[in-house]
PDB file of C-alpha atoms and ligand atoms in Angstrom:
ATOM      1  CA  UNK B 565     172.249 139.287-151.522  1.00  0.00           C
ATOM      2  CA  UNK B 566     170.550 137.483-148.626  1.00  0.00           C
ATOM      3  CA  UNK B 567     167.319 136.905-148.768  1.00  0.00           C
ATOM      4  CA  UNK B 568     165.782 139.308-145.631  1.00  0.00           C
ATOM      5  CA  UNK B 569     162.739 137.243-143.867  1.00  0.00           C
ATOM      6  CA  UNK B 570     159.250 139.336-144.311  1.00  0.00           C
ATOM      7  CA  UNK B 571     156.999 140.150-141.078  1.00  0.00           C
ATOM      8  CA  UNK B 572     153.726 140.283-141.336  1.00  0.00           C
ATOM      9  CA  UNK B 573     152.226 142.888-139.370  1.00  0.00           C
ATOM     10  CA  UNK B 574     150.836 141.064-136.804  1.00  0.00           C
ATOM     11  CA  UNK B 575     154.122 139.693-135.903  1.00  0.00           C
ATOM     12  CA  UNK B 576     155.046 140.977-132.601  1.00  0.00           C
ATOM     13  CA  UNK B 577     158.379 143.018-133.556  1.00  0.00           C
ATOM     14  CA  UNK B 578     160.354 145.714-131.821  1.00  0.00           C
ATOM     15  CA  UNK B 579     159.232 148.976-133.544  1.00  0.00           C
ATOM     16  CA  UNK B 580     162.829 150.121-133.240  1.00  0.00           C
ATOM     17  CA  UNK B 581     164.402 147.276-134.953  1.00  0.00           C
ATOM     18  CA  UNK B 582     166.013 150.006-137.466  1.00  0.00           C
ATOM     19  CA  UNK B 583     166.980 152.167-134.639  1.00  0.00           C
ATOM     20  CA  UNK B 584     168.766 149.055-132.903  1.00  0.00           C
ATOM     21  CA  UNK B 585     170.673 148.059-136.305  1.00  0.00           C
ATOM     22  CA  UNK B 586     172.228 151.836-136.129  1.00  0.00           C
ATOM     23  CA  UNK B 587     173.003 151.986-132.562  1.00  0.00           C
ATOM     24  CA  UNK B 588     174.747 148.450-132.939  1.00  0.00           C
ATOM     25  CA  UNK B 589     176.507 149.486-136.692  1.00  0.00           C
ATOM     26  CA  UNK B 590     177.391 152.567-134.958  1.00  0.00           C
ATOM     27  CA  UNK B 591     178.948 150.811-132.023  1.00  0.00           C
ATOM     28  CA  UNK B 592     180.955 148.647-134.372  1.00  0.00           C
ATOM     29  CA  UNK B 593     182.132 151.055-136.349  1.00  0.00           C
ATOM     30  CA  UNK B 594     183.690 152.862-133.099  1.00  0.00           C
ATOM     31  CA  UNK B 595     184.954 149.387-132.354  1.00  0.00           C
ATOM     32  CA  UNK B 596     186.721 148.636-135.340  1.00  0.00           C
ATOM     33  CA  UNK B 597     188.092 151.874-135.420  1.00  0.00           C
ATOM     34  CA  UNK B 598     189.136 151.663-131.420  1.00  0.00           C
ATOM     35  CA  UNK B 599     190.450 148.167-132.489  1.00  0.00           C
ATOM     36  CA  UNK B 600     193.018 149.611-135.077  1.00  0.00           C
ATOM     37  CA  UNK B 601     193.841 152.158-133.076  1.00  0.00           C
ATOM     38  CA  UNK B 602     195.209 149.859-130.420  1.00  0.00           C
ATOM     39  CA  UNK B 603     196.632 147.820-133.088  1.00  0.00           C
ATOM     40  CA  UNK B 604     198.932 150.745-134.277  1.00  0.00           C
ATOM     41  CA  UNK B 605     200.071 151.705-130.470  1.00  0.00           C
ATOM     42  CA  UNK B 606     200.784 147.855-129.675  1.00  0.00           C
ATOM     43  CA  UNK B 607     203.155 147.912-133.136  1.00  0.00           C
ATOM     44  CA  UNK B 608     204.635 150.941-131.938  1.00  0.00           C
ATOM     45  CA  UNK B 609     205.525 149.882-128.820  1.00  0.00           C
ATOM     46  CA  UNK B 610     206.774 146.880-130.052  1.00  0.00           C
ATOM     47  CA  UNK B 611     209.222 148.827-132.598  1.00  0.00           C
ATOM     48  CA  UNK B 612     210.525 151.093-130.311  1.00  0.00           C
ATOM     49  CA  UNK B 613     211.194 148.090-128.028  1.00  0.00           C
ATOM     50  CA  UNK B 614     212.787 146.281-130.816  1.00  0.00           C
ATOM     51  CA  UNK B 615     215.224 149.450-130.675  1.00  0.00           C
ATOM     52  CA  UNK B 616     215.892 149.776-127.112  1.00  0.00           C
ATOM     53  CA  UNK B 617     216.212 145.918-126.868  1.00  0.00           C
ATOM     54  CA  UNK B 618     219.227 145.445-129.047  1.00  0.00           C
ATOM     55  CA  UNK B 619     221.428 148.009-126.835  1.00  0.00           C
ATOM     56  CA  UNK B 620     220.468 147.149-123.173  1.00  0.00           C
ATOM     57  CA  UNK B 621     219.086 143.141-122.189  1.00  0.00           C
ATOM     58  CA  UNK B 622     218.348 144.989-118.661  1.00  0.00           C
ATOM     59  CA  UNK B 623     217.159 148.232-119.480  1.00  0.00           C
ATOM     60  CA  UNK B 624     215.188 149.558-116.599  1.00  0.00           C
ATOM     61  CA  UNK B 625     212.072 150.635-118.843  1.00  0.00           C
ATOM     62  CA  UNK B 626     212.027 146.617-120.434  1.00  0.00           C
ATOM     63  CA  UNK B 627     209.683 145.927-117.387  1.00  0.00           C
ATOM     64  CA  UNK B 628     207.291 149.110-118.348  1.00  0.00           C
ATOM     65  CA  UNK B 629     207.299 148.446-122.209  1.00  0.00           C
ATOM     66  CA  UNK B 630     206.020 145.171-121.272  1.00  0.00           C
ATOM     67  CA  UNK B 631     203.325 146.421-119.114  1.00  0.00           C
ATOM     68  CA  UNK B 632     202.291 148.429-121.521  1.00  0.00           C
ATOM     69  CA  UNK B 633     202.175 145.698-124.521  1.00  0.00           C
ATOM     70  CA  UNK B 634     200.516 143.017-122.320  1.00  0.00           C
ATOM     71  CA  UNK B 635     197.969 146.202-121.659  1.00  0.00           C
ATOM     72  CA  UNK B 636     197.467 147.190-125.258  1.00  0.00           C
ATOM     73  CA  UNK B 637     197.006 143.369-125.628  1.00  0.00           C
ATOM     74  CA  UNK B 638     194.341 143.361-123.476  1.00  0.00           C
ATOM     75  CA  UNK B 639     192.468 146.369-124.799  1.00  0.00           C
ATOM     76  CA  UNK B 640     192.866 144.681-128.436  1.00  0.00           C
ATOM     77  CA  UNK B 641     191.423 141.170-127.140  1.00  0.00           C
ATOM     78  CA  UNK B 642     188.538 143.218-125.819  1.00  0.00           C
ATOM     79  CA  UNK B 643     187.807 145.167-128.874  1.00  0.00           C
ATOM     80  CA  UNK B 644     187.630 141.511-130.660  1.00  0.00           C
ATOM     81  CA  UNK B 645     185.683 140.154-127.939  1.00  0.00           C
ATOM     82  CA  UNK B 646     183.173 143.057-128.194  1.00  0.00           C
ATOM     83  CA  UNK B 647     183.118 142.915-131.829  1.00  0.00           C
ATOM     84  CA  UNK B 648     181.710 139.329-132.047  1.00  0.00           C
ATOM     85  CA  UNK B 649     179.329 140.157-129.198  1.00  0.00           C
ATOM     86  CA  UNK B 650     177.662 143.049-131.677  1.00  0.00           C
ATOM     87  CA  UNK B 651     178.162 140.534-134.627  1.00  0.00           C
ATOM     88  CA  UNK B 652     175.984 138.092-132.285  1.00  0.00           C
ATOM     89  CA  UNK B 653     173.519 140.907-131.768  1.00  0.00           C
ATOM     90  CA  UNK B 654     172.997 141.694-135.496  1.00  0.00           C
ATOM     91  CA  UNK B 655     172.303 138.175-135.763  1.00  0.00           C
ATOM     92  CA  UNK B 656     169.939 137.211-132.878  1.00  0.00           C
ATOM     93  CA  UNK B 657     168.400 141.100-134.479  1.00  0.00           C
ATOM     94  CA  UNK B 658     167.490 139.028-137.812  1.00  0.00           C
ATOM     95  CA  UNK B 659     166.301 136.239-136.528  1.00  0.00           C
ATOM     96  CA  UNK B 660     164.108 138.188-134.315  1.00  0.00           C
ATOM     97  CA  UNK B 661     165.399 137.167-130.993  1.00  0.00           C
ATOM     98  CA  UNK B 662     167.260 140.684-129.952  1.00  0.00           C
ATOM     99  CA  UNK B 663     166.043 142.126-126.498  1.00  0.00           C
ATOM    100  CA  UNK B 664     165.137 138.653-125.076  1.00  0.00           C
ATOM    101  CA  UNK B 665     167.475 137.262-122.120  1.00  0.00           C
ATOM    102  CA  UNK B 666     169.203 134.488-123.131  1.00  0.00           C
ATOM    103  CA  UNK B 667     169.065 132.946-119.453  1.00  0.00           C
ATOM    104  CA  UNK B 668     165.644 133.430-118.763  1.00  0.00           C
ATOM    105  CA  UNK B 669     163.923 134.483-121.625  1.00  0.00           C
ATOM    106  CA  UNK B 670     162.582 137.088-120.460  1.00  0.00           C
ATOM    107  CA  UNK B 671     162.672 140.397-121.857  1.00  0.00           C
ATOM    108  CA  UNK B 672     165.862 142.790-121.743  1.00  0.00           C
ATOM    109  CA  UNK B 673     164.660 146.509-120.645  1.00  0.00           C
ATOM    110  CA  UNK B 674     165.096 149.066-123.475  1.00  0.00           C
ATOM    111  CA  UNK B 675     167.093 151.286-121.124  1.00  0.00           C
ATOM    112  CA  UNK B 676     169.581 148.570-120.565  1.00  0.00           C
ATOM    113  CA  UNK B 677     170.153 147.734-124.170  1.00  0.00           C
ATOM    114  CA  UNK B 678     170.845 151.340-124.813  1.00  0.00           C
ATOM    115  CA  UNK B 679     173.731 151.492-122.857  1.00  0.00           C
ATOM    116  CA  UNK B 680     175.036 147.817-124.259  1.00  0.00           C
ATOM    117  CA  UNK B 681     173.602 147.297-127.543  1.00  0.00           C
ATOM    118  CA  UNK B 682     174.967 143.745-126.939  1.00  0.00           C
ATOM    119  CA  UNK B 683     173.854 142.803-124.113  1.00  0.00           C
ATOM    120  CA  UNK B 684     172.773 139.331-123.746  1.00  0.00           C
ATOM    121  CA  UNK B 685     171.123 138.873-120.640  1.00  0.00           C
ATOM    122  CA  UNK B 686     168.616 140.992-118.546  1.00  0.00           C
ATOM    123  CA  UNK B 687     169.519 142.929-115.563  1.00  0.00           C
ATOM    124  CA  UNK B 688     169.168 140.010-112.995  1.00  0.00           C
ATOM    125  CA  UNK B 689     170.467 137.436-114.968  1.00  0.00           C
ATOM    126  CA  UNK B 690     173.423 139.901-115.544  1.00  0.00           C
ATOM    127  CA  UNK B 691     173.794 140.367-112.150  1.00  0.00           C
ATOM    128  CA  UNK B 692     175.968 138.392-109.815  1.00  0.00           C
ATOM    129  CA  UNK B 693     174.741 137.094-106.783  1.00  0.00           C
ATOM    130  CA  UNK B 694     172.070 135.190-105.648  1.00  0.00           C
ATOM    131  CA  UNK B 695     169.456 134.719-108.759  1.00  0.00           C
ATOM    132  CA  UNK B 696     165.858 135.808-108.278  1.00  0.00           C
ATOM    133  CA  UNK B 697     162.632 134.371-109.065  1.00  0.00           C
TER     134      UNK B 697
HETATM  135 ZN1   ZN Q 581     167.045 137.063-117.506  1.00  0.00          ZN
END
């Protein structure tokens, strides 16, 4: 068991810290879940590939089934990809540092870290274009 650093009550914290660790536990769980999901379509594709493959070299659908996999792919690598973003946002939540803009250190609205737990920058850092003052 790690040992879980105290706050005095003083300390500056976000009073929804707990309410954060849900939302982002919640959010991974869905991911996970999303990300095996995927995982069985993408072998199932692959299998009934594997079948079509040995009679026909040029079957008209090879093209699609390919499409598809390279799509599945894609929706897998994401899953990861979002997974270690909410890993990094359990982590920056321990060490205090969750809700502050990693650009500009400024802080991240609370309305724009409900809709991505993860996010890692604030809205105009996040936004492309020319950066404001
Ligand atoms: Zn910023």
């Amino acid at each position: 068991m790690k040992d879980a650093p105290r706050y005095d009550q003083g300390e500056p914290r976000p009073a929804t810290s707990s309410t954060v660790r849900a939302r982002l536990a919640a959010d991974r769980a869905d991911t996970l879940a999303r990300a095996a999901a995927l995982s069985r379509d993408f072998d199932g594709i692959v299998a009934a590939n594997a079948l079509v493959a040995v009679d026909d070299e040029h079957d008209p659908e090879g093209g699609t089934t390919a499409f598809e996999r390279a799509h599945v792919a894609a929706l897998m690598a994401q899953a990861r990809e979002h997974l270690e973003e909410l890993d990094q946002a359990l982590e920056r939540l321990e060490q205090g540092q969750y809700g502050q803009c990693e650009r500009c250190g400024g802080t991240i609205p609370p309305e724009r870290l409900q809709i991505r737990p993860a996010a890692t920058t604030c809205v105009s850092c996040a936004r492309p274009g020319p950066r404001r003052a």
